Amino acid sequence: MNQFFLRSHLLVLVLGFIGCGDEAQNRERFLLRIIEDGTALKKNAIEESNGVVEDVTVTRDGDQDGVVFECTYAKGYKVDKSQMTDENLRSLAKAKFKSSAQTLKALKMGIYYKMVYKSHAGKILGETKITNEDFE
C-alpha cells in the first residue's frame, strides 16, 4: 500500500513537471514571437512617427519573461518631461494594450512589457513596466 501511495505521488509530480514544461515552452515561444514581430514592425513605427522617433528596439529583458520596447527620440525633438512620469506612461501603454488580444494573452501568460523612452543622446527620459496586474 505504501508503494502504491508513493507511485501515485511520483506520477502526479512527473505530470506536474510535464505540464509546467509545456506552459514554459509556450511562454518562451510567445516571447520570441513578440520580439520577432516587434522588430519586423520597426521601420513602420519609425515612419509613422513623422520624425519624432529615430529608433525602436525590441529585446528580451535579460533572462526574464519580459519584452523591452525601447524608443529613441529623434535628434532635436523636444520631449515634455512632465509627460514622462510612470503614471502617464503606464496610462498610455494600458490604453494601447487593452485593444490587443495578443498582448493581453501574453500578459496572462506571465510575460510583461517594459517601455523605455530615450533621448537622442541615449539618456532615459522615462520608463514603465506593464504586467497582467495592470488589467485585473
Coordinates of N, CA, C and O in Angstrom, one line a residue:
M1 N 0.8 -1.2 0.0 CA 0.0 0.0 0.0 C 0.9 1.3 0.0 O 0.6 2.2 -0.7
N2 N 1.9 1.3 0.8 CA 2.8 2.4 0.8 C 3.5 2.6 -0.5 O 3.7 3.8 -1.0
Q3 N 3.8 1.5 -1.2 CA 4.4 1.6 -2.6 C 3.4 2.2 -3.5 O 3.8 3.1 -4.4
F4 N 2.1 1.9 -3.5 CA 1.1 2.4 -4.3 C 1.0 3.9 -4.1 O 0.9 4.7 -5.0
F5 N 1.0 4.3 -2.8 CA 0.9 5.7 -2.4 C 2.1 6.5 -3.0 O 1.9 7.6 -3.5
L6 N 3.3 6.0 -2.8 CA 4.5 6.6 -3.3 C 4.5 6.7 -4.8 O 4.8 7.8 -5.4
R7 N 4.0 5.7 -5.5 CA 4.0 5.8 -7.0 C 3.0 6.8 -7.5 O 3.2 7.5 -8.5
S8 N 1.8 6.9 -6.8 CA 0.8 7.9 -7.2 C 1.4 9.3 -7.0 O 1.1 10.2 -7.9
H9 N 2.1 9.6 -6.0 CA 2.7 10.9 -5.8 C 3.7 11.2 -6.8 O 3.8 12.3 -7.3
L10 N 4.5 10.2 -7.1 CA 5.6 10.3 -8.1 C 4.9 10.6 -9.5 O 5.4 11.5 -10.2
L11 N 3.9 9.9 -9.8 CA 3.2 10.2 -11.1 C 2.6 11.6 -11.2 O 2.8 12.3 -12.2
V12 N 2.0 12.1 -10.1 CA 1.5 13.4 -10.0 C 2.6 14.4 -10.2 O 2.5 15.4 -10.9
L13 N 3.8 14.2 -9.5 CA 4.9 15.0 -9.6 C 5.4 15.1 -11.0 O 5.7 16.2 -11.6
V14 N 5.6 14.0 -11.7 CA 6.1 13.9 -13.1 C 5.1 14.6 -14.0 O 5.5 15.4 -14.9
L15 N 3.8 14.4 -13.9 CA 2.8 15.0 -14.7 C 2.8 16.5 -14.5 O 2.7 17.3 -15.4
G16 N 3.0 17.0 -13.3 CA 3.1 18.4 -13.0 C 4.3 19.0 -13.7 O 4.2 20.1 -14.2
F17 N 5.4 18.4 -13.7 CA 6.6 18.9 -14.4 C 6.4 19.0 -15.9 O 6.8 19.9 -16.6
I18 N 5.7 17.9 -16.4 CA 5.5 17.9 -17.9 C 4.5 19.1 -18.2 O 4.8 19.8 -19.2
G19 N 3.5 19.3 -17.4 CA 2.6 20.4 -17.7 C 3.3 21.8 -17.6 O 3.1 22.6 -18.4
C20 N 4.2 21.9 -16.6 CA 4.9 23.2 -16.4 C 5.8 23.4 -17.6 O 6.0 24.5 -18.1
G21 N 6.4 22.3 -18.1 CA 7.3 22.4 -19.2 C 6.6 23.0 -20.4 O 7.0 23.8 -21.2
D22 N 5.4 22.4 -20.7 CA 4.6 22.9 -21.8 C 4.2 24.4 -21.7 O 4.3 25.1 -22.6
E23 N 3.9 24.8 -20.5 CA 3.5 26.2 -20.3 C 4.7 27.1 -20.4 O 4.7 28.1 -21.1
A24 N 5.9 26.6 -19.9 CA 7.1 27.4 -20.0 C 7.5 27.5 -21.5 O 8.0 28.6 -22.0
Q25 N 7.4 26.4 -22.2 CA 7.8 26.4 -23.6 C 6.8 27.3 -24.4 O 7.3 28.0 -25.3
N26 N 5.5 27.3 -24.1 CA 4.6 28.2 -24.8 C 4.9 29.6 -24.6 O 4.9 30.5 -25.5
R27 N 5.2 29.9 -23.3 CA 5.6 31.3 -22.9 C 6.8 31.7 -23.7 O 6.9 32.8 -24.2
E28 N 7.8 30.8 -23.7 CA 9.1 31.1 -24.4 C 8.8 31.4 -25.9 O 9.4 32.4 -26.4
R29 N 8.0 30.6 -26.5 CA 7.7 30.8 -28.0 C 7.0 32.1 -28.2 O 7.3 32.8 -29.1
F30 N 6.1 32.4 -27.3 CA 5.3 33.6 -27.4 C 6.2 34.8 -27.3 O 6.1 35.8 -28.0
L31 N 7.1 34.8 -26.3 CA 8.0 35.8 -26.0 C 8.9 36.1 -27.3 O 9.0 37.2 -27.7
L32 N 9.4 35.0 -27.8 CA 10.3 35.2 -29.0 C 9.5 35.7 -30.2 O 10.0 36.5 -31.0
R33 N 8.2 35.3 -30.3 CA 7.4 35.8 -31.4 C 7.1 37.3 -31.2 O 7.1 38.1 -32.2
I34 N 6.9 37.8 -30.0 CA 6.6 39.2 -29.8 C 7.9 40.0 -30.2 O 7.7 41.0 -30.9
I35 N 9.0 39.5 -29.8 CA 10.3 40.2 -30.2 C 10.5 40.2 -31.7 O 10.8 41.3 -32.3
E36 N 10.2 39.1 -32.3 CA 10.3 39.0 -33.8 C 9.4 39.9 -34.5 O 9.8 40.7 -35.4
D37 N 8.1 39.9 -34.1 CA 7.1 40.8 -34.7 C 7.4 42.2 -34.5 O 7.2 43.1 -35.3
G38 N 7.8 42.6 -33.2 CA 8.1 44.0 -32.9 C 9.3 44.5 -33.7 O 9.3 45.6 -34.2
T39 N 10.3 43.6 -33.9 CA 11.5 44.0 -34.7 C 11.1 44.2 -36.2 O 11.5 45.1 -36.8
A40 N 10.2 43.3 -36.7 CA 9.7 43.4 -38.1 C 9.0 44.7 -38.3 O 9.0 45.2 -39.4
L41 N 8.3 45.2 -37.3 CA 7.5 46.5 -37.5 C 8.3 47.7 -37.2 O 7.7 48.8 -37.3
K42 N 9.5 47.6 -36.9 CA 10.4 48.8 -36.5 C 10.3 49.9 -37.6 O 10.1 51.0 -37.3
K43 N 10.5 49.5 -38.8 CA 10.6 50.5 -39.9 C 9.2 51.3 -40.0 O 9.2 52.5 -40.1
N44 N 8.1 50.6 -39.9 CA 6.8 51.2 -39.9 C 6.6 52.2 -38.8 O 6.1 53.3 -38.9
A45 N 7.0 51.7 -37.6 CA 6.9 52.6 -36.4 C 7.6 53.9 -36.5 O 7.1 54.9 -36.2
I46 N 8.8 53.8 -37.0 CA 9.6 55.0 -37.2 C 9.0 55.9 -38.3 O 8.9 57.1 -38.0
E47 N 8.6 55.3 -39.4 CA 8.0 56.1 -40.4 C 6.7 56.8 -40.0 O 6.4 58.0 -40.3
E48 N 5.9 56.1 -39.2 CA 4.6 56.6 -38.8 C 4.7 57.7 -37.7 O 3.8 58.4 -37.4
S49 N 5.9 57.8 -37.1 CA 6.1 58.8 -36.0 C 6.3 60.2 -36.6 O 6.4 61.1 -35.9
N50 N 6.5 60.3 -37.9 CA 6.6 61.6 -38.6 C 7.8 62.4 -38.1 O 7.7 63.5 -37.8
G51 N 9.0 61.7 -37.9 CA 10.2 62.3 -37.5 C 10.4 62.5 -36.0 O 11.4 63.0 -35.5
V52 N 9.5 62.0 -35.2 CA 9.6 62.1 -33.7 C 10.5 61.0 -33.2 O 11.3 61.2 -32.3
V53 N 10.4 59.8 -33.8 CA 11.2 58.7 -33.3 C 12.3 58.3 -34.3 O 12.0 58.3 -35.5
E54 N 13.5 58.1 -33.8 CA 14.6 57.7 -34.8 C 14.9 56.2 -34.7 O 15.5 55.7 -35.6
D55 N 14.6 55.6 -33.6 CA 14.9 54.2 -33.5 C 14.0 53.5 -32.5 O 13.5 54.1 -31.5
V56 N 13.7 52.2 -32.7 CA 12.9 51.4 -31.9 C 13.6 50.0 -31.8 O 13.9 49.5 -32.8
T57 N 13.8 49.6 -30.6 CA 14.4 48.3 -30.4 C 13.5 47.4 -29.6 O 12.8 48.0 -28.6
V58 N 13.4 46.2 -29.9 CA 12.6 45.2 -29.1 C 13.5 44.1 -28.7 O 14.0 43.4 -29.6
T59 N 13.7 43.9 -27.4 CA 14.5 42.9 -26.9 C 13.9 42.2 -25.7 O 12.9 42.7 -25.1
R60 N 14.5 41.1 -25.3 CA 14.1 40.4 -24.1 C 14.8 41.1 -22.9 O 15.9 41.6 -23.0
D61 N 14.1 41.1 -21.8 CA 14.6 41.7 -20.6 C 15.5 40.8 -19.8 O 15.1 40.1 -18.9
G62 N 16.7 40.6 -20.3 CA 17.7 39.7 -19.8 C 17.2 38.3 -19.9 O 16.8 37.9 -21.0
D63 N 17.2 37.5 -18.8 CA 16.7 36.2 -18.9 C 15.3 36.1 -18.3 O 14.8 35.0 -18.0
Q64 N 14.7 37.2 -18.1 CA 13.3 37.3 -17.5 C 12.2 37.1 -18.6 O 12.5 37.1 -19.8
D65 N 11.0 36.9 -18.2 CA 9.9 36.8 -19.1 C 9.3 38.1 -19.4 O 8.1 38.4 -19.2
G66 N 10.1 39.0 -19.9 CA 9.7 40.3 -20.3 C 10.3 40.8 -21.6 O 11.3 40.3 -22.1
V67 N 9.5 41.7 -22.2 CA 10.0 42.3 -23.5 C 10.1 43.8 -23.3 O 9.3 44.4 -22.7
V68 N 11.3 44.3 -23.7 CA 11.6 45.7 -23.6 C 11.4 46.4 -24.9 O 12.1 46.0 -25.9
F69 N 10.6 47.4 -25.0 CA 10.4 48.2 -26.2 C 11.1 49.5 -25.8 O 10.8 50.2 -24.9
E70 N 12.2 49.8 -26.6 CA 13.0 51.0 -26.3 C 12.8 51.9 -27.5 O 13.1 51.6 -28.6
C71 N 12.3 53.1 -27.2 CA 12.1 54.1 -28.2 C 13.0 55.3 -28.0 O 13.1 55.9 -26.9
T72 N 13.8 55.6 -29.1 CA 14.7 56.7 -29.0 C 14.2 57.9 -29.9 O 13.9 57.7 -31.1
Y73 N 14.0 59.0 -29.2 CA 13.5 60.2 -30.0 C 14.6 60.7 -30.9 O 15.8 60.6 -30.7
A74 N 14.1 61.4 -32.0 CA 14.9 61.9 -33.0 C 15.7 63.1 -32.4 O 15.3 63.8 -31.5
K75 N 16.9 63.4 -33.0 CA 17.7 64.5 -32.7 C 16.9 65.8 -32.8 O 16.3 66.0 -33.9
G76 N 17.0 66.6 -31.8 CA 16.3 67.9 -31.9 C 14.8 67.9 -31.4 O 14.2 68.9 -31.2
Y77 N 14.3 66.7 -31.3 CA 12.9 66.6 -30.8 C 12.8 67.0 -29.3 O 13.6 66.4 -28.5
K78 N 12.0 67.9 -28.9 CA 11.9 68.3 -27.5 C 10.8 67.5 -26.8 O 9.6 67.6 -27.3
V79 N 11.2 66.8 -25.8 CA 10.2 66.0 -25.1 C 9.7 66.8 -23.9 O 10.5 67.4 -23.1
D80 N 8.4 66.8 -23.6 CA 7.8 67.4 -22.5 C 8.1 66.4 -21.3 O 7.4 65.4 -21.1
K81 N 9.1 66.7 -20.5 CA 9.5 65.8 -19.4 C 8.3 65.6 -18.4 O 8.3 64.6 -17.7
S82 N 7.4 66.5 -18.3 CA 6.3 66.4 -17.3 C 5.4 65.2 -17.8 O 4.6 64.7 -16.9
Q83 N 5.4 64.9 -19.0 CA 4.6 63.8 -19.5 C 5.3 62.4 -19.4 O 4.7 61.4 -19.7
M84 N 6.5 62.4 -18.9 CA 7.3 61.2 -18.9 C 7.2 60.5 -17.5 O 8.1 59.7 -17.2
T85 N 6.2 60.8 -16.8 CA 6.0 60.1 -15.4 C 5.6 58.7 -15.6 O 5.0 58.3 -16.6
D86 N 5.8 57.9 -14.6 CA 5.4 56.5 -14.7 C 3.9 56.4 -14.9 O 3.4 55.6 -15.7
E87 N 3.2 57.2 -14.2 CA 1.7 57.2 -14.3 C 1.2 57.5 -15.7 O 0.3 56.8 -16.2
N88 N 1.8 58.6 -16.3 CA 1.4 58.9 -17.7 C 1.8 57.8 -18.7 O 1.0 57.5 -19.5
L89 N 3.0 57.3 -18.6 CA 3.4 56.3 -19.5 C 2.6 55.0 -19.3 O 2.3 54.3 -20.3
R90 N 2.3 54.7 -18.1 CA 1.5 53.5 -17.8 C 0.1 53.6 -18.4 O -0.4 52.7 -19.0
S91 N -0.4 54.8 -18.2 CA -1.8 55.0 -18.7 C -1.8 54.9 -20.3 O -2.7 54.3 -20.8
L92 N -0.8 55.5 -20.9 CA -0.8 55.4 -22.4 C -0.6 54.0 -22.9 O -1.3 53.5 -23.8
A93 N 0.3 53.2 -22.2 CA 0.5 51.8 -22.6 C -0.7 51.0 -22.4 O -1.1 50.2 -23.2
K94 N -1.4 51.2 -21.2 CA -2.6 50.4 -20.9 C -3.7 50.7 -22.0 O -4.4 49.7 -22.4
A95 N -3.8 51.9 -22.3 CA -4.8 52.3 -23.3 C -4.6 51.6 -24.7 O -5.5 51.1 -25.3
K96 N -3.3 51.5 -25.0 CA -3.0 50.9 -26.3 C -3.1 49.4 -26.2 O -3.6 48.7 -27.1
F97 N -2.6 48.8 -25.1 CA -2.5 47.3 -24.9 C -3.9 46.7 -24.8 O -4.1 45.6 -25.2
K98 N -4.9 47.4 -24.2 CA -6.1 46.8 -23.9 C -6.9 46.4 -25.1 O -7.8 45.6 -25.1
S99 N -6.6 47.0 -26.3 CA -7.3 46.7 -27.5 C -6.6 45.5 -28.3 O -7.1 45.1 -29.3
S100 N -5.5 45.0 -27.7 CA -4.8 43.9 -28.4 C -5.0 42.6 -27.6 O -4.4 42.4 -26.6
A101 N -5.7 41.7 -28.3 CA -6.0 40.4 -27.6 C -4.7 39.6 -27.4 O -4.5 38.9 -26.4
Q102 N -3.7 39.7 -28.4 CA -2.4 39.0 -28.2 C -1.6 39.6 -27.1 O -1.0 38.8 -26.3
T103 N -1.6 40.9 -26.9 CA -0.9 41.4 -25.8 C -1.5 41.0 -24.4 O -0.8 40.6 -23.5
L104 N -2.8 41.0 -24.3 CA -3.5 40.6 -23.1 C -3.2 39.1 -22.8 O -3.0 38.7 -21.7
K105 N -3.2 38.3 -23.9 CA -2.9 36.9 -23.7 C -1.4 36.7 -23.2 O -1.2 35.9 -22.3
A106 N -0.5 37.5 -23.7 CA 0.9 37.4 -23.3 C 1.0 37.8 -21.8 O 1.7 37.2 -21.0
L107 N 0.3 38.9 -21.4 CA 0.3 39.3 -20.0 C -0.3 38.2 -19.1 O 0.3 38.0 -18.0
K108 N -1.3 37.6 -19.5 CA -1.9 36.5 -18.7 C -1.0 35.3 -18.6 O -1.0 34.5 -17.6
M109 N -0.1 35.1 -19.6 CA 0.9 34.0 -19.6 C 2.1 34.4 -18.6 O 2.9 33.5 -18.4
G110 N 2.1 35.6 -18.1 CA 3.2 36.0 -17.2 C 4.3 36.8 -17.9 O 5.3 37.1 -17.3
I111 N 4.1 37.2 -19.2 CA 5.0 38.0 -19.9 C 4.7 39.5 -19.6 O 3.5 39.9 -19.5
Y112 N 5.7 40.2 -19.3 CA 5.5 41.7 -19.0 C 6.1 42.5 -20.1 O 7.0 42.0 -20.9
Y113 N 5.7 43.7 -20.2 CA 6.2 44.7 -21.2 C 6.8 45.8 -20.4 O 6.3 46.4 -19.5
K114 N 8.0 46.2 -20.9 CA 8.7 47.3 -20.3 C 8.9 48.3 -21.4 O 9.5 48.0 -22.5
M115 N 8.5 49.5 -21.2 CA 8.6 50.6 -22.2 C 9.6 51.6 -21.7 O 9.5 52.1 -20.6
V116 N 10.6 51.8 -22.5 CA 11.7 52.8 -22.2 C 11.8 53.8 -23.3 O 11.9 53.5 -24.4
Y117 N 11.8 55.1 -22.8 CA 11.9 56.2 -23.7 C 13.2 56.9 -23.5 O 13.5 57.3 -22.4
K118 N 14.0 57.1 -24.6 CA 15.3 57.7 -24.5 C 15.4 58.9 -25.4 O 14.8 59.0 -26.5
S119 N 16.3 59.8 -25.0 CA 16.6 61.0 -25.8 C 17.6 60.5 -26.9 O 18.1 59.4 -26.9
H120 N 17.8 61.4 -27.9 CA 18.7 61.1 -29.0 C 20.1 60.7 -28.5 O 20.8 59.9 -29.0
A121 N 20.5 61.4 -27.4 CA 21.8 61.1 -26.8 C 21.9 59.8 -25.9 O 22.9 59.5 -25.4
G122 N 20.7 59.2 -25.8 CA 20.7 57.9 -25.0 C 20.3 58.0 -23.6 O 20.3 57.0 -22.8
K123 N 20.0 59.2 -23.1 CA 19.5 59.4 -21.7 C 18.1 58.9 -21.6 O 17.2 59.2 -22.4
I124 N 17.8 58.1 -20.5 CA 16.5 57.6 -20.3 C 15.6 58.7 -19.8 O 15.9 59.4 -18.7
L125 N 14.5 59.0 -20.5 CA 13.6 60.1 -20.1 C 12.5 59.6 -19.3 O 11.9 60.3 -18.5
G126 N 12.1 58.3 -19.5 CA 11.0 57.7 -18.7 C 10.9 56.2 -19.1 O 11.4 55.8 -20.1
E127 N 10.3 55.5 -18.1 CA 10.1 54.1 -18.4 C 8.9 53.6 -17.5 O 8.6 54.2 -16.5
T128 N 8.3 52.5 -17.9 CA 7.3 51.9 -17.2 C 7.2 50.4 -17.5 O 7.7 50.0 -18.5
K129 N 6.6 49.7 -16.6 CA 6.5 48.2 -16.8 C 5.0 47.9 -16.6 O 4.4 48.3 -15.7
I130 N 4.5 47.1 -17.6 CA 3.1 46.7 -17.6 C 3.1 45.2 -17.4 O 3.7 44.4 -18.1
T131 N 2.3 44.8 -16.4 CA 2.1 43.4 -16.1 C 0.6 43.0 -16.2 O -0.3 43.9 -16.3
N132 N 0.3 41.8 -16.0 CA -1.1 41.4 -16.0 C -1.9 42.1 -14.9 O -3.1 42.3 -15.0
E133 N -1.3 42.4 -13.8 CA -1.9 43.0 -12.7 C -2.5 44.4 -13.0 O -3.5 44.8 -12.4
D134 N -2.0 45.0 -14.1 CA -2.5 46.3 -14.5 C -3.9 46.1 -15.2 O -4.6 47.2 -15.4
F135 N -4.3 44.9 -15.5 CA -5.6 44.7 -16.2 C -6.5 43.9 -15.3 O -7.5 43.4 -15.8
E136 N -6.2 43.7 -14.1 CA -7.1 42.9 -13.2 C -8.1 43.8 -12.5 O -8.0 45.0 -12.4

